[in-house]
Structure formats: C-alpha cells, structure tokens
Amino acid sequence: MIKFLSSFFQSQTSTTINSTEIDQVYKNPDSNILEKVPAEIIVKIMSYLLVNDVNYFGQSCRVYFTLLFGQDLSRLKSIQQIKKSFVWRNMEEILKCNELKKEYEKDELAVMIQTQIWKPLVSYYFPQFVSTLNIKNWMHVLRRRITHLIVHHSSSLPVKKHFPSEPFKEIKTLDDFMTYPRDTVLPLVSFIENCSDWEYECPLKNAKMSFVSQQVNFCHVCKENVYEVRSEDQFIEHVEKGHCVAYGMTGVSIKGKRKFK
C-alpha cells in the first residue's frame, strides 16, 4: 500500500518520494512517509470505498486512523472505557450516554471527511436518508443506523444497497430489489426525519409510537407528532412546518411481476 500511495502521490504532485524514505517507514515508525501524503488525496481515494474497505483502510496506520475517525489511541481507549462502564446496557443505550456523545461531537470538526466519505456512505446504504439534511456527524448517523439493525434486524446485515438511490423513486417490479428473491414479502420500510435535536434517540419505527390518527403517530421521546408522508411534496410541506416526518414504502406479497399498491 505504501508503494502504491507513493506512486499515486508522485503522479499528483511535484514532490519526489524516494525508496530510502519508504524503507524508513519499516525501520522507524516516527518517520512515516504517509504523513507526507496530502489529506485531500487520501480522502479522494477513500471516497471510492465501501464501508468495510473504509474501516480496513482507516486501521492500516495511525495517520489514516486519525484522519478518518478523528481518533488517536488515547481517545480510542477512552471511548472503550466508557463502553465498558455501560457493559450491562444494550448497544442503543450505550450510544445515547452523555460521555460518548461528547466524544463523538469531536468528529464534527472534520468537515471534509464528513461530507466526502461518511455522507455518501449513508446515502449509499440508506438512500431514503435525504442528503440535504442539516447533519453535523454523518459517521454517527451510519453508526446509529447499523446499531439499530444489529439490535432489531440482524438478518439485514451486512448492509447492502437494497433500495433505489433516489428518494421516492417509483418502484414498479420486484426486479428493482435485486437482493430479494421472488415470491417474498418485502419488509416495512419506515424512516423518521426532522427530529428536533438530532440526538437519534427517537424510535425508528412507527410501531413504537402511539397512534393519533391516520398517518399521524405520537413520539413519547421528543413529545412531537410524527406525520407519515407518501410523496416528496408531502415531505417538503411538513418539513417546512417544522413537523417530524416519517416516510417509506409498505411492501406487499409479490409474485413475478406484480406491482406495488
């Protein structure tokens, strides 16, 4: 990897990196050639990777680990210690503890990493998550969503690109869901947006809220009504009013080329 990055770096800049410097990486970790590669180039490379590859890339050396995750070894140990103190809680409760929130807030400073790596990954794996939302920490969004799947829908892991990349795109046949076999019942997809504090503590399912009226439920966490929408126009209308919004598709039994209702 080091030689590849050295070659890539030389093709993008006028700086020369010789083989002696590369050899020093193995002999002296404090003289790391990777620190000479501009962060913009590393980010550009990682922007083409999926989440597992990004994870492995970030763990390949301390430079990338700090750049990608905003952490060093001391901070990582601090986060692990916080998690150990909450070992009796489930994963969702751990993510909500105040100590961990303060640590994750530090990630918001890395704007370039957030917008060029984590934000596209959220859109790739969860395409109904609108990319124009005012989110500071996209890495935390991805972490929160995957944690929810681990706790409630482990059969959905590992995450794949199940749905179309454009929100509200009309889905006509089962062929649009390439990862689902025929003669299956597609799951209920429901996604709640516009939560006031972006704390991600509100339930992610309508079934966990109280029924108010048709297409309206009440969230006992943020004490707000959540409006279910079926189109982009409805979504925009409610968001402009400051409402919490849930949108998604209800799957029906499909055989062959039957369409959604």
Short mmCIF file of C-alpha atoms in Angstrom, two decimals:
data_model
loop_
_atom_site.label_atom_id
_atom_site.label_comp_id
_atom_site.label_asym_id
_atom_site.label_seq_id
_atom_site.Cartn_x
_atom_site.Cartn_y
_atom_site.Cartn_z
CA MET A 1 0.00 0.00 0.00
CA ILE A 2 2.82 2.39 0.86
CA LYS A 3 4.45 1.98 -2.55
CA PHE A 4 1.09 2.42 -4.26
CA LEU A 5 0.41 5.66 -2.39
CA SER A 6 3.92 6.84 -3.09
CA SER A 7 3.37 6.32 -6.83
CA PHE A 8 -0.07 7.93 -6.68
CA PHE A 9 1.25 10.89 -4.72
CA GLN A 10 4.09 11.49 -7.19
CA SER A 11 1.65 11.44 -10.09
CA GLN A 12 -0.42 14.16 -8.41
CA THR A 13 2.34 16.42 -7.11
CA SER A 14 5.82 17.61 -7.92
CA THR A 15 7.23 16.25 -4.65
CA THR A 16 9.58 13.28 -5.00
CA ILE A 17 9.43 10.40 -2.52
CA ASN A 18 12.42 8.09 -2.86
CA SER A 19 12.76 4.43 -1.94
CA THR A 20 15.02 5.25 1.01
CA GLU A 21 12.22 7.20 2.65
CA ILE A 22 9.83 4.31 2.06
CA ASP A 23 12.26 1.86 3.68
CA GLN A 24 12.46 4.13 6.71
CA VAL A 25 8.77 3.57 7.37
CA TYR A 26 9.50 -0.01 8.35
CA LYS A 27 12.58 0.88 10.42
CA ASN A 28 11.31 4.00 12.16
CA PRO A 29 7.54 4.41 12.71
CA ASP A 30 8.10 8.00 13.81
CA SER A 31 9.34 8.82 10.31
CA ASN A 32 6.16 7.93 8.48
CA ILE A 33 6.05 8.67 4.76
CA LEU A 34 2.26 8.53 4.87
CA GLU A 35 2.22 11.82 6.77
CA LYS A 36 3.62 13.49 3.65
CA VAL A 37 0.63 12.49 1.52
CA PRO A 38 -1.90 15.37 1.45
CA ALA A 39 -5.13 14.59 3.26
CA GLU A 40 -7.09 15.58 0.15
CA ILE A 41 -5.54 12.71 -1.83
CA ILE A 42 -6.25 10.18 0.91
CA VAL A 43 -9.84 11.38 1.18
CA LYS A 44 -10.22 11.14 -2.60
CA ILE A 45 -9.06 7.51 -2.55
CA MET A 46 -11.32 6.58 0.36
CA SER A 47 -14.33 8.24 -1.27
CA TYR A 48 -14.43 5.31 -3.73
CA LEU A 49 -14.56 2.66 -1.00
CA LEU A 50 -17.48 0.97 0.74
CA VAL A 51 -17.83 0.95 4.50
CA ASN A 52 -15.87 -2.27 5.19
CA ASP A 53 -12.99 -1.13 3.00
CA VAL A 54 -13.02 2.30 4.63
CA ASN A 55 -12.80 0.60 8.01
CA TYR A 56 -9.81 -1.53 6.96
CA PHE A 57 -8.16 1.45 5.27
CA GLY A 58 -8.55 3.51 8.43
CA GLN A 59 -6.91 0.80 10.52
CA SER A 60 -3.93 0.38 8.21
CA CYS A 61 -1.90 3.07 10.00
CA ARG A 62 -2.25 5.70 12.69
CA VAL A 63 -2.25 8.55 10.15
CA TYR A 64 -5.35 7.27 8.37
CA PHE A 65 -6.97 6.24 11.64
CA THR A 66 -6.73 9.79 12.96
CA LEU A 67 -7.75 11.35 9.64
CA LEU A 68 -10.77 9.12 9.03
CA PHE A 69 -12.14 8.50 12.51
CA GLY A 70 -10.83 11.61 14.25
CA GLN A 71 -9.24 9.44 16.92
CA ASP A 72 -5.85 8.55 18.31
CA LEU A 73 -5.02 5.61 20.56
CA SER A 74 -5.63 7.56 23.77
CA ARG A 75 -9.06 8.69 22.59
CA LEU A 76 -9.92 5.19 21.40
CA LYS A 77 -9.05 3.78 24.82
CA SER A 78 -11.19 6.49 26.43
CA ILE A 79 -14.21 5.52 24.30
CA GLN A 80 -13.66 1.82 25.02
CA GLN A 81 -13.52 2.56 28.74
CA ILE A 82 -16.83 4.44 28.53
CA LYS A 83 -18.43 1.48 26.75
CA LYS A 84 -17.10 -0.94 29.38
CA SER A 85 -18.70 1.11 32.14
CA PHE A 86 -22.05 0.56 30.40
CA VAL A 87 -21.49 -3.12 29.66
CA TRP A 88 -24.81 -4.04 31.29
CA ARG A 89 -26.73 -1.88 28.80
CA ASN A 90 -27.64 -2.69 25.23
CA MET A 91 -25.89 -1.11 22.25
CA GLU A 92 -28.51 1.57 21.64
CA GLU A 93 -28.31 2.80 25.24
CA ILE A 94 -24.52 2.93 25.05
CA LEU A 95 -24.69 5.26 22.03
CA LYS A 96 -27.01 7.58 23.95
CA CYS A 97 -24.83 8.07 27.05
CA ASN A 98 -23.68 11.67 27.50
CA GLU A 99 -19.98 10.80 27.83
CA LEU A 100 -19.99 9.06 24.47
CA LYS A 101 -21.96 11.86 22.83
CA LYS A 102 -19.33 14.38 23.90
CA GLU A 103 -16.61 12.22 22.36
CA TYR A 104 -18.50 11.79 19.09
CA GLU A 105 -19.16 15.53 18.86
CA LYS A 106 -15.42 16.00 18.28
CA ASP A 107 -15.83 14.20 14.95
CA GLU A 108 -17.95 17.08 13.65
CA LEU A 109 -14.84 19.21 13.14
CA ALA A 110 -13.64 17.10 10.23
CA VAL A 111 -15.99 18.61 7.65
CA MET A 112 -14.16 17.24 4.62
CA ILE A 113 -14.24 13.68 5.97
CA GLN A 114 -17.91 14.02 6.87
CA THR A 115 -19.08 15.35 3.50
CA GLN A 116 -16.86 13.34 1.16
CA ILE A 117 -16.74 9.95 2.86
CA TRP A 118 -19.38 9.37 5.55
CA LYS A 119 -22.23 11.31 3.95
CA PRO A 120 -22.00 9.41 0.61
CA LEU A 121 -21.85 6.11 2.54
CA VAL A 122 -25.05 6.98 4.42
CA SER A 123 -26.74 7.81 1.10
CA TYR A 124 -25.47 4.58 -0.44
CA TYR A 125 -26.68 2.22 2.28
CA PHE A 126 -29.72 4.25 3.39
CA PRO A 127 -30.82 6.09 0.23
CA GLN A 128 -34.07 7.36 1.75
CA PHE A 129 -31.99 9.49 4.11
CA VAL A 130 -32.17 12.90 2.40
CA SER A 131 -28.67 14.23 1.72
CA THR A 132 -29.70 17.88 2.21
CA LEU A 133 -30.44 17.40 5.91
CA ASN A 134 -28.52 19.56 8.38
CA ILE A 135 -26.37 16.75 9.80
CA LYS A 136 -23.06 17.50 11.50
CA ASN A 137 -21.84 13.97 12.09
CA TRP A 138 -22.64 11.59 9.24
CA MET A 139 -20.37 8.92 10.69
CA HIS A 140 -22.54 8.86 13.80
CA VAL A 141 -25.65 8.53 11.60
CA LEU A 142 -24.18 5.45 9.92
CA ARG A 143 -23.10 4.03 13.27
CA ARG A 144 -26.57 4.61 14.74
CA ARG A 145 -28.39 3.04 11.79
CA ILE A 146 -26.20 -0.06 11.73
CA THR A 147 -26.53 -0.43 15.51
CA HIS A 148 -30.30 -0.35 15.08
CA LEU A 149 -30.05 -3.14 12.51
CA ILE A 150 -27.80 -5.18 14.81
CA VAL A 151 -30.33 -4.91 17.63
CA HIS A 152 -33.60 -5.23 15.71
CA HIS A 153 -32.88 -6.64 12.23
CA SER A 154 -29.69 -8.69 12.36
CA SER A 155 -30.87 -10.66 9.33
CA SER A 156 -30.42 -7.48 7.26
CA LEU A 157 -26.67 -7.47 7.88
CA PRO A 158 -24.25 -6.98 6.32
CA VAL A 159 -25.73 -3.79 4.92
CA LYS A 160 -26.22 -3.70 1.17
CA LYS A 161 -27.68 -1.29 -1.31
CA HIS A 162 -31.23 -2.69 -1.27
CA PHE A 163 -33.18 0.31 -2.47
CA PRO A 164 -33.03 2.82 -5.34
CA SER A 165 -30.62 5.72 -4.87
CA GLU A 166 -33.26 8.42 -5.43
CA PRO A 167 -35.75 9.04 -2.59
CA PHE A 168 -39.39 8.43 -3.59
CA LYS A 169 -38.40 6.85 -6.89
CA GLU A 170 -41.29 4.72 -8.15
CA ILE A 171 -40.58 1.03 -7.75
CA LYS A 172 -42.52 -0.92 -10.33
CA THR A 173 -41.42 -4.53 -10.02
CA LEU A 174 -39.52 -6.86 -7.80
CA ASP A 175 -36.61 -6.63 -10.22
CA ASP A 176 -35.81 -3.25 -8.66
CA PHE A 177 -34.96 -5.15 -5.47
CA MET A 178 -32.13 -7.24 -6.84
CA THR A 179 -31.12 -8.60 -3.43
CA TYR A 180 -34.59 -10.01 -2.71
CA PRO A 181 -35.70 -13.37 -4.16
CA ARG A 182 -39.02 -13.69 -5.90
CA ASP A 183 -42.12 -14.86 -4.02
CA THR A 184 -41.19 -12.90 -0.92
CA VAL A 185 -42.82 -10.30 1.29
CA LEU A 186 -40.82 -7.09 1.32
CA PRO A 187 -40.34 -5.54 4.77
CA LEU A 188 -42.00 -2.39 6.03
CA VAL A 189 -39.58 0.45 5.43
CA SER A 190 -40.20 3.43 7.68
CA PHE A 191 -37.84 6.29 8.33
CA ILE A 192 -38.37 9.24 10.69
CA GLU A 193 -36.74 12.56 9.90
CA ASN A 194 -36.52 16.15 11.11
CA CYS A 195 -36.08 15.17 14.77
CA SER A 196 -35.50 18.41 16.69
CA ASP A 197 -32.17 17.77 18.42
CA TRP A 198 -30.65 15.22 16.05
CA GLU A 199 -29.93 13.03 19.04
CA TYR A 200 -31.24 9.88 17.31
CA GLU A 201 -33.00 8.80 20.50
CA CYS A 202 -36.48 8.76 19.00
CA PRO A 203 -37.77 5.35 17.84
CA LEU A 204 -37.09 4.42 14.25
CA LYS A 205 -40.37 2.54 13.86
CA ASN A 206 -43.93 3.85 13.80
CA ALA A 207 -44.94 0.70 15.69
CA LYS A 208 -43.09 2.01 18.74
CA MET A 209 -45.14 5.23 18.84
CA SER A 210 -48.72 5.92 19.87
CA PHE A 211 -51.39 6.07 17.19
CA VAL A 212 -53.05 9.50 16.90
CA SER A 213 -54.91 9.37 13.62
CA GLN A 214 -54.43 8.07 10.10
CA GLN A 215 -50.80 8.74 9.07
CA VAL A 216 -50.07 10.51 12.39
CA ASN A 217 -48.29 8.98 15.40
CA PHE A 218 -47.01 10.47 18.66
CA CYS A 219 -43.38 10.10 19.78
CA HIS A 220 -43.04 9.84 23.58
CA VAL A 221 -39.34 10.75 23.44
CA CYS A 222 -39.47 14.17 21.77
CA LYS A 223 -43.19 14.71 22.56
CA GLU A 224 -43.99 15.52 18.93
CA ASN A 225 -46.44 14.21 16.37
CA VAL A 226 -44.81 12.31 13.51
CA TYR A 227 -46.51 12.65 10.13
CA GLU A 228 -46.28 9.81 7.61
CA VAL A 229 -45.87 11.02 4.03
CA ARG A 230 -46.10 9.24 0.69
CA SER A 231 -44.62 11.78 -1.70
CA GLU A 232 -41.84 14.32 -1.89
CA ASP A 233 -44.36 17.18 -1.98
CA GLN A 234 -45.92 15.99 1.28
CA PHE A 235 -42.48 15.63 2.78
CA ILE A 236 -41.46 19.19 1.89
CA GLU A 237 -44.80 20.57 3.10
CA HIS A 238 -44.45 19.05 6.58
CA VAL A 239 -40.75 19.80 6.95
CA GLU A 240 -41.38 23.47 6.14
CA LYS A 241 -43.86 23.49 9.02
CA GLY A 242 -41.25 22.04 11.35
CA HIS A 243 -43.00 18.67 11.72
CA CYS A 244 -41.28 15.36 12.37
CA VAL A 245 -41.75 13.24 9.28
CA ALA A 246 -41.79 9.51 8.57
CA TYR A 247 -41.67 8.28 5.02
CA GLY A 248 -41.25 4.92 3.37
CA MET A 249 -42.95 2.12 1.48
CA THR A 250 -45.16 -0.70 2.67
CA GLY A 251 -44.25 -3.91 0.90
CA VAL A 252 -46.92 -6.39 -0.19
CA SER A 253 -46.68 -10.01 -1.22
CA ILE A 254 -45.28 -10.14 -4.71
CA LYS A 255 -45.16 -12.97 -7.21
CA GLY A 256 -43.47 -12.47 -10.54
CA LYS A 257 -44.18 -9.03 -11.98
CA ARG A 258 -46.90 -7.81 -9.64
CA LYS A 259 -46.66 -4.14 -8.78
CA PHE A 260 -46.75 -2.27 -5.50
CA LYS A 261 -50.11 -0.96 -4.37
#
